[in-house]
mmCIF file of C-alpha atoms in Angstrom:
data_model
loop_
_atom_site.group_PDB
_atom_site.id
_atom_site.type_symbol
_atom_site.label_atom_id
_atom_site.label_comp_id
_atom_site.label_asym_id
_atom_site.label_seq_id
_atom_site.Cartn_x
_atom_site.Cartn_y
_atom_site.Cartn_z
ATOM 1 C CA MET G 168 -31.919 -2.242 -4.400
ATOM 2 C CA LYS G 169 -35.647 -1.796 -5.754
ATOM 3 C CA HIS G 170 -34.522 -0.816 -8.858
ATOM 4 C CA LYS G 171 -31.714 -4.105 -9.117
ATOM 5 C CA LYS G 172 -35.257 -5.766 -8.510
ATOM 6 C CA VAL G 173 -37.140 -4.277 -11.144
ATOM 7 C CA LEU G 174 -33.997 -5.024 -13.352
ATOM 8 C CA SER G 175 -34.050 -8.329 -12.607
ATOM 9 C CA LEU G 176 -37.727 -8.734 -13.692
ATOM 10 C CA LEU G 177 -37.884 -6.402 -16.916
ATOM 11 C CA LEU G 178 -34.676 -8.502 -17.603
ATOM 12 C CA ALA G 179 -36.307 -11.781 -17.389
ATOM 13 C CA LEU G 180 -39.200 -10.759 -19.252
ATOM 14 C CA ALA G 181 -36.630 -10.042 -22.307
ATOM 15 C CA MET G 182 -35.621 -12.823 -22.094
ATOM 16 C CA ALA G 183 -38.522 -14.889 -22.512
ATOM 17 C CA GLY G 184 -39.410 -12.944 -25.384
ATOM 18 C CA SER G 185 -36.007 -13.624 -27.021
ATOM 19 C CA LEU G 186 -36.593 -17.251 -26.380
ATOM 20 C CA ALA G 187 -39.893 -17.361 -28.502
ATOM 21 C CA ALA G 188 -38.793 -15.046 -31.298
ATOM 22 C CA CYS G 189 -36.008 -16.895 -31.820
ATOM 23 C CA GLY G 190 -37.560 -20.347 -32.567
ATOM 24 C CA GLY G 191 -38.899 -21.001 -29.181
ATOM 25 C CA SER G 192 -42.627 -22.072 -28.518
ATOM 26 C CA PRO G 193 -44.703 -19.133 -29.826
ATOM 27 C CA PRO G 194 -46.478 -16.511 -27.687
ATOM 28 C CA GLY G 195 -49.183 -17.424 -25.935
ATOM 29 C CA THR G 196 -48.488 -21.224 -26.323
ATOM 30 C CA ALA G 197 -48.453 -23.140 -23.155
ATOM 31 C CA ALA G 198 -44.423 -23.939 -23.023
ATOM 32 C CA SER G 199 -44.186 -20.369 -23.980
ATOM 33 C CA SER G 200 -46.358 -19.113 -21.264
ATOM 34 C CA GLU G 201 -44.228 -21.716 -18.875
ATOM 35 C CA ALA G 202 -40.531 -20.005 -20.022
ATOM 36 C CA ASP G 203 -42.222 -16.716 -18.960
ATOM 37 C CA SER G 204 -43.107 -17.908 -15.627
ATOM 38 C CA THR G 205 -39.872 -19.874 -14.586
ATOM 39 C CA ALA G 206 -37.991 -16.628 -16.063
ATOM 40 C CA VAL G 207 -39.760 -14.522 -14.126
ATOM 41 C CA ALA G 208 -39.593 -16.370 -11.211
ATOM 42 C CA ALA G 209 -36.130 -16.825 -10.829
ATOM 43 C CA ALA G 210 -36.139 -12.979 -11.096
ATOM 44 C CA SER G 211 -38.358 -12.802 -8.511
ATOM 45 C CA GLY G 212 -36.433 -15.270 -6.265
ATOM 46 C CA GLU G 213 -32.990 -14.034 -7.399
ATOM 47 C CA ALA G 214 -34.879 -10.215 -6.045
ATOM 48 C CA ALA G 215 -35.998 -11.269 -2.522
ATOM 49 C CA ALA G 216 -32.949 -13.185 -2.126
ATOM 50 C CA GLU G 217 -30.746 -9.702 -2.937
ATOM 51 C CA GLU G 218 -33.356 -7.974 -1.086
ATOM 52 C CA THR G 219 -32.614 -9.613 2.907
ATOM 53 C CA SER G 220 -28.648 -9.741 1.783
ATOM 54 C CA ALA G 221 -27.151 -6.839 3.988
ATOM 55 C CA PRO G 222 -23.256 -6.423 5.380
ATOM 56 C CA GLU G 223 -23.377 -8.736 8.672
ATOM 57 C CA GLY G 224 -22.129 -8.238 11.974
ATOM 58 C CA GLU G 225 -22.665 -6.105 14.623
ATOM 59 C CA VAL G 226 -23.724 -2.617 14.729
ATOM 60 C CA VAL G 227 -23.871 -0.705 17.470
ATOM 61 C CA VAL G 228 -26.314 2.559 17.931
ATOM 62 C CA PHE G 229 -26.289 4.865 20.114
ATOM 63 C CA ALA G 230 -29.779 6.241 20.318
ATOM 64 C CA ALA G 231 -31.892 8.914 21.916
ATOM 65 C CA ALA G 232 -33.688 7.387 24.899
ATOM 66 C CA SER G 233 -37.312 8.537 23.557
ATOM 67 C CA MET G 234 -36.614 5.864 20.825
ATOM 68 C CA THR G 235 -35.916 3.044 23.093
ATOM 69 C CA GLU G 236 -39.805 1.374 22.516
ATOM 70 C CA THR G 237 -39.645 1.973 18.498
ATOM 71 C CA LEU G 238 -36.049 1.153 18.549
ATOM 72 C CA ASN G 239 -36.126 -1.901 19.799
ATOM 73 C CA GLN G 240 -38.861 -3.171 17.823
ATOM 74 C CA ILE G 241 -37.552 -2.401 14.638
ATOM 75 C CA LYS G 242 -34.073 -4.087 15.607
ATOM 76 C CA GLU G 243 -35.745 -7.505 16.114
ATOM 77 C CA THR G 244 -37.606 -7.319 12.584
ATOM 78 C CA TYR G 245 -34.716 -5.787 10.701
ATOM 79 C CA GLU G 246 -32.312 -8.951 12.733
ATOM 80 C CA THR G 247 -35.189 -11.308 11.766
ATOM 81 C CA ALA G 248 -34.787 -10.480 8.181
ATOM 82 C CA HIS G 249 -31.142 -10.517 7.996
ATOM 83 C CA PRO G 250 -29.732 -13.532 10.437
ATOM 84 C CA GLY G 251 -26.213 -12.815 10.355
ATOM 85 C CA VAL G 252 -26.822 -8.851 11.584
ATOM 86 C CA THR G 253 -26.886 -8.175 15.446
ATOM 87 C CA ILE G 254 -27.910 -4.627 16.582
ATOM 88 C CA THR G 255 -27.128 -3.173 19.958
ATOM 89 C CA CYS G 256 -28.815 -0.738 20.982
ATOM 90 C CA ASN G 257 -27.484 1.853 24.013
ATOM 91 C CA PHE G 258 -30.599 4.015 24.488
ATOM 92 C CA ASP G 259 -29.301 7.394 27.280
ATOM 93 C CA SER G 260 -30.568 11.621 26.651
ATOM 94 C CA SER G 261 -28.125 12.519 23.293
ATOM 95 C CA GLY G 262 -25.480 14.743 25.625
ATOM 96 C CA THR G 263 -24.860 11.745 27.449
ATOM 97 C CA LEU G 264 -24.499 9.757 24.437
ATOM 98 C CA LYS G 265 -22.734 12.615 22.666
ATOM 99 C CA THR G 266 -20.069 12.394 25.380
ATOM 100 C CA GLN G 267 -19.614 8.530 25.246
ATOM 101 C CA ILE G 268 -18.574 9.054 22.015
ATOM 102 C CA GLU G 269 -16.315 12.224 22.079
ATOM 103 C CA GLU G 270 -14.912 9.648 24.995
ATOM 104 C CA GLY G 271 -14.172 6.974 22.949
ATOM 105 C CA ALA G 272 -17.127 4.569 22.714
ATOM 106 C CA ASP G 273 -17.664 2.032 20.529
ATOM 107 C CA CYS G 274 -20.526 2.896 17.667
ATOM 108 C CA ASP G 275 -21.169 2.963 14.876
ATOM 109 C CA LEU G 276 -24.508 4.721 14.332
ATOM 110 C CA PHE G 277 -25.512 7.472 16.133
ATOM 111 C CA LEU G 278 -29.431 8.848 16.150
ATOM 112 C CA SER G 279 -29.812 12.195 17.982
ATOM 113 C CA ALA G 280 -33.025 13.831 19.165
ATOM 114 C CA GLY G 281 -31.470 17.271 18.589
ATOM 115 C CA GLN G 282 -29.391 18.683 15.827
ATOM 116 C CA LYS G 283 -26.848 20.426 18.617
ATOM 117 C CA GLN G 284 -25.551 16.730 19.666
ATOM 118 C CA MET G 285 -24.952 15.761 16.230
ATOM 119 C CA ASN G 286 -23.347 19.023 15.428
ATOM 120 C CA GLN G 287 -20.654 18.719 18.363
ATOM 121 C CA LEU G 288 -19.536 15.794 16.809
ATOM 122 C CA ASP G 289 -19.557 16.906 13.071
ATOM 123 C CA ILE G 290 -16.858 18.970 11.439
ATOM 124 C CA GLY G 291 -18.489 20.542 9.113
ATOM 125 C CA ALA G 292 -20.965 22.242 11.316
ATOM 126 C CA ASP G 293 -20.695 25.515 12.269
ATOM 127 C CA PRO G 294 -17.425 26.008 14.361
ATOM 128 C CA ALA G 295 -20.088 27.791 16.810
ATOM 129 C CA VAL G 296 -21.207 24.985 17.843
ATOM 130 C CA ASN G 297 -18.026 22.882 16.936
ATOM 131 C CA PRO G 298 -15.463 24.607 18.534
ATOM 132 C CA ASP G 299 -13.045 21.790 19.740
ATOM 133 C CA GLY G 300 -13.341 20.754 16.213
ATOM 134 C CA LEU G 301 -14.439 17.148 16.121
ATOM 135 C CA ASP G 302 -14.786 14.993 13.576
ATOM 136 C CA PHE G 303 -17.156 11.756 14.390
ATOM 137 C CA VAL G 304 -19.773 12.241 11.724
ATOM 138 C CA ASP G 305 -19.207 10.767 8.143
ATOM 139 C CA GLY G 306 -21.101 13.721 6.969
ATOM 140 C CA ASP G 307 -22.072 11.777 3.318
ATOM 141 C CA THR G 308 -24.561 9.488 5.899
ATOM 142 C CA ARG G 309 -26.108 12.377 7.814
ATOM 143 C CA ILE G 310 -29.636 12.551 7.324
ATOM 144 C CA ASN G 311 -32.644 14.041 9.347
ATOM 145 C CA LEU G 312 -34.529 10.832 9.919
ATOM 146 C CA LEU G 313 -37.750 12.061 12.024
ATOM 147 C CA GLU G 314 -39.876 14.670 13.623
ATOM 148 C CA ASN G 315 -41.174 14.867 17.189
ATOM 149 C CA LYS G 316 -43.116 17.316 19.110
ATOM 150 C CA VAL G 317 -43.093 18.594 22.990
ATOM 151 C CA VAL G 318 -45.871 18.177 24.775
ATOM 152 C CA LEU G 319 -47.546 18.946 28.123
ATOM 153 C CA CYS G 320 -48.238 15.554 30.198
ATOM 154 C CA VAL G 321 -49.690 15.764 33.306
ATOM 155 C CA PRO G 322 -50.369 12.449 35.874
ATOM 156 C CA GLU G 323 -53.730 10.820 36.174
ATOM 157 C CA GLY G 324 -56.678 13.058 37.262
ATOM 158 C CA ASN G 325 -54.723 16.319 36.590
ATOM 159 C CA PRO G 326 -54.915 17.046 40.434
ATOM 160 C CA ARG G 327 -53.749 20.800 39.657
ATOM 161 C CA GLY G 328 -55.803 21.214 36.073
ATOM 162 C CA ILE G 329 -53.535 22.125 34.325
ATOM 163 C CA ASP G 330 -54.926 22.139 30.692
ATOM 164 C CA SER G 331 -52.169 23.848 28.936
ATOM 165 C CA PHE G 332 -48.887 25.465 28.446
ATOM 166 C CA ASP G 333 -50.806 29.201 28.845
ATOM 167 C CA ALA G 334 -52.158 27.901 32.441
ATOM 168 C CA LEU G 335 -48.502 26.240 33.429
ATOM 169 C CA ALA G 336 -47.082 29.560 32.740
ATOM 170 C CA GLU G 337 -49.789 31.754 35.050
ATOM 171 C CA ALA G 338 -48.980 28.610 37.660
ATOM 172 C CA LEU G 339 -45.767 29.092 37.467
ATOM 173 C CA LYS G 340 -45.790 33.228 37.921
ATOM 174 C CA ASN G 341 -47.839 32.307 40.905
ATOM 175 C CA GLY G 342 -44.832 29.883 42.244
ATOM 176 C CA ASP G 343 -48.158 26.960 43.242
ATOM 177 C CA VAL G 344 -47.370 24.411 40.711
ATOM 178 C CA LEU G 345 -44.466 21.993 40.407
ATOM 179 C CA LEU G 346 -42.880 21.140 36.704
ATOM 180 C CA ALA G 347 -40.559 18.188 35.647
ATOM 181 C CA MET G 348 -38.333 19.189 32.916
ATOM 182 C CA GLY G 349 -35.241 17.595 31.220
ATOM 183 C CA ASP G 350 -31.251 19.186 32.178
ATOM 184 C CA SER G 351 -29.839 21.824 30.402
ATOM 185 C CA ASP G 352 -27.873 19.120 28.359
ATOM 186 C CA VAL G 353 -30.624 17.033 26.959
ATOM 187 C CA PRO G 354 -32.754 17.911 23.997
ATOM 188 C CA VAL G 355 -36.217 17.745 25.473
ATOM 189 C CA GLY G 356 -35.072 20.057 28.605
ATOM 190 C CA GLN G 357 -33.406 22.462 25.847
ATOM 191 C CA TYR G 358 -36.907 22.610 24.166
ATOM 192 C CA THR G 359 -38.350 23.165 27.765
ATOM 193 C CA GLN G 360 -36.066 26.314 27.947
ATOM 194 C CA LYS G 361 -37.019 27.869 24.949
ATOM 195 C CA ILE G 362 -40.651 26.867 25.774
ATOM 196 C CA LEU G 363 -39.867 28.817 29.585
ATOM 197 C CA ALA G 364 -38.469 31.949 27.506
ATOM 198 C CA TYR G 365 -41.314 32.260 25.378
ATOM 199 C CA TYR G 366 -43.397 32.935 28.190
ATOM 200 C CA ALA G 367 -40.444 35.398 29.792
ATOM 201 C CA LEU G 368 -39.996 32.788 32.669
ATOM 202 C CA ASP G 369 -36.864 33.041 34.763
ATOM 203 C CA GLU G 370 -35.770 29.261 35.034
ATOM 204 C CA GLN G 371 -33.103 29.820 37.479
ATOM 205 C CA ALA G 372 -35.541 31.375 39.691
ATOM 206 C CA LEU G 373 -38.238 28.949 39.395
ATOM 207 C CA ALA G 374 -35.845 26.179 40.177
ATOM 208 C CA ASN G 375 -34.501 28.180 43.391
ATOM 209 C CA ALA G 376 -38.535 28.531 44.550
ATOM 210 C CA GLY G 377 -39.033 25.054 44.218
ATOM 211 C CA CYS G 378 -41.344 25.143 40.540
ATOM 212 C CA ILE G 379 -39.112 22.857 38.819
ATOM 213 C CA THR G 380 -37.592 19.638 39.414
ATOM 214 C CA TYR G 381 -35.414 17.891 36.619
ATOM 215 C CA GLY G 382 -34.509 14.550 35.060
ATOM 216 C CA THR G 383 -31.248 13.534 33.364
ATOM 217 C CA ASN G 384 -33.118 12.208 30.444
ATOM 218 C CA VAL G 385 -37.178 11.935 28.554
ATOM 219 C CA LYS G 386 -37.743 8.723 30.772
ATOM 220 C CA GLU G 387 -36.915 10.081 33.870
ATOM 221 C CA VAL G 388 -38.957 12.834 33.191
ATOM 222 C CA THR G 389 -41.831 10.764 32.527
ATOM 223 C CA THR G 390 -41.406 8.378 35.268
ATOM 224 C CA GLN G 391 -41.904 11.756 37.817
ATOM 225 C CA VAL G 392 -45.210 12.421 35.769
ATOM 226 C CA THR G 393 -46.504 8.632 35.396
ATOM 227 C CA GLU G 394 -45.568 8.611 39.683
ATOM 228 C CA GLY G 395 -47.686 11.737 40.442
ATOM 229 C CA SER G 396 -44.903 13.600 41.996
ATOM 230 C CA VAL G 397 -44.738 16.498 39.894
ATOM 231 C CA ASP G 398 -47.790 18.414 38.757
ATOM 232 C CA CYS G 399 -46.854 18.168 35.246
ATOM 233 C CA GLY G 400 -44.011 17.464 32.684
ATOM 234 C CA VAL G 401 -42.535 18.511 29.375
ATOM 235 C CA ILE G 402 -41.813 15.361 27.556
ATOM 236 C CA TYR G 403 -42.537 13.714 23.959
ATOM 237 C CA CYS G 404 -45.900 13.273 22.517
ATOM 238 C CA THR G 405 -43.294 9.397 21.730
ATOM 239 C CA ASP G 406 -42.912 9.115 25.340
ATOM 240 C CA ALA G 407 -46.473 10.272 26.413
ATOM 241 C CA PHE G 408 -47.632 7.689 24.103
ATOM 242 C CA SER G 409 -45.727 4.469 25.403
ATOM 243 C CA ALA G 410 -46.726 5.440 28.854
ATOM 244 C CA GLY G 411 -50.122 5.883 28.724
ATOM 245 C CA LEU G 412 -49.902 10.002 29.986
ATOM 246 C CA THR G 413 -52.774 12.454 29.284
ATOM 247 C CA VAL G 414 -51.307 15.495 27.042
ATOM 248 C CA VAL G 415 -53.056 18.681 27.973
ATOM 249 C CA ASP G 416 -50.841 20.403 24.831
ATOM 250 C CA ALA G 417 -48.329 20.554 22.400
ATOM 251 C CA ALA G 418 -45.720 23.259 22.022
ATOM 252 C CA THR G 419 -45.505 25.549 18.920
ATOM 253 C CA ALA G 420 -42.841 25.880 16.602
ATOM 254 C CA GLU G 421 -42.749 29.178 17.226
ATOM 255 C CA MET G 422 -42.716 28.339 20.837
ATOM 256 C CA CYS G 423 -39.711 25.961 20.612
ATOM 257 C CA GLY G 424 -38.819 25.106 17.138
ATOM 258 C CA GLN G 425 -38.740 21.709 15.148
ATOM 259 C CA VAL G 426 -37.969 18.825 16.849
ATOM 260 C CA ILE G 427 -35.974 16.786 14.384
ATOM 261 C CA TYR G 428 -33.853 13.374 14.756
ATOM 262 C CA PRO G 429 -30.627 13.832 12.923
ATOM 263 C CA ALA G 430 -28.858 10.529 12.297
ATOM 264 C CA ALA G 431 -25.414 9.433 10.790
ATOM 265 C CA VAL G 432 -22.758 6.820 10.726
ATOM 266 C CA LEU G 433 -20.092 7.230 12.452
ATOM 267 C CA LYS G 434 -16.519 7.463 10.899
ATOM 268 C CA THR G 435 -14.690 5.553 13.873
ATOM 269 C CA ALA G 436 -17.407 2.768 13.437
ATOM 270 C CA LYS G 437 -16.187 -0.504 13.147
ATOM 271 C CA ASN G 438 -19.219 -1.870 10.731
ATOM 272 C CA PRO G 439 -19.687 1.200 8.681
ATOM 273 C CA ASP G 440 -21.356 -0.638 6.003
ATOM 274 C CA ALA G 441 -23.562 -2.331 7.847
ATOM 275 C CA ALA G 442 -24.212 0.185 9.923
ATOM 276 C CA ARG G 443 -25.450 2.376 6.521
ATOM 277 C CA ALA G 444 -27.682 -0.549 5.727
ATOM 278 C CA PHE G 445 -29.171 -0.192 8.943
ATOM 279 C CA LEU G 446 -29.843 3.268 8.711
ATOM 280 C CA ASP G 447 -30.879 2.683 4.994
ATOM 281 C CA TYR G 448 -33.548 0.565 6.648
ATOM 282 C CA LEU G 449 -34.777 3.399 8.988
ATOM 283 C CA THR G 450 -36.088 4.939 6.401
ATOM 284 C CA THR G 451 -38.073 2.342 4.481
ATOM 285 C CA GLY G 452 -42.207 2.566 5.199
ATOM 286 C CA GLU G 453 -41.996 -0.583 7.047
ATOM 287 C CA ALA G 454 -39.735 1.148 10.136
ATOM 288 C CA MET G 455 -41.781 4.464 9.207
ATOM 289 C CA GLN G 456 -44.942 2.475 10.034
ATOM 290 C CA VAL G 457 -43.208 1.809 13.637
ATOM 291 C CA PHE G 458 -41.817 5.326 14.192
ATOM 292 C CA GLU G 459 -45.386 6.905 13.002
ATOM 293 C CA SER G 460 -47.403 4.472 15.142
ATOM 294 C CA VAL G 461 -46.004 6.443 18.402
ATOM 295 C CA GLY G 462 -45.887 9.874 17.001
ATOM 296 C CA PHE G 463 -43.084 10.345 15.438
ATOM 297 C CA SER G 464 -43.147 11.588 11.351
ATOM 298 C CA PRO G 465 -41.079 11.535 8.912
ATOM 299 C CA ALA G 466 -38.339 14.810 9.026
ATOM 300 C CA GLN G 467 -39.873 17.976 6.478
#
């Protein structure tokens, strides 16, 4: 799109120059300047009109719950610039969304909070991850869109004084803390499992001892921390920011790996062209500013 815009401007300038060379008004005269300005303005207007054009219709987006606030804001901006497009978002855990897609739910664009759920729908992924050979992902459109951080949050006032993952690990070993984490089929839960393994903690034993409570998605975990029904919770930094929670520590890549959000148009999409256009927009600086405002960063 940007290349077309630049090309239009260059063509306009070339046309203005040609008119002068072919006996038009000499360069530098008022008439020449006016012709140049008119040609450039026309090209700019054409480029601007092209910039707002996009395939029309409804785009159904299945997105990880942690993207709720940012994606709702971005979709409003996009719909305003593209009146013929409607973005319909379905937010939930990536595992639940993956299951809905597998069961035939209408979805044009999938934004997952983990590679595992995307790989489970991608025929090009390792068969060990996609043993059923599911073929929903259009591999030509798949990208790593965003990176997030896994953080440890506490309720207001931090009544148990948990100030780091190290402190949490010690409290869990002593059995005197209640931690909220995501279920095992939720990416944030899977990252938390890696953190527990990093500290050589037995998740099942801790759960049986009443030291762990679960949420079906990251928003449920966030709510438990916000309401103070738990001593701490492991969520994404973006959810902590949106909920106004206190972050006491952030997990390192050594503890749980990178938190990458892949995105792809689906082969079963009813409006693939409009879905591709919206996915392209999500990679722009304008959209990234919204993502970065809550703690996301472009995937590296």
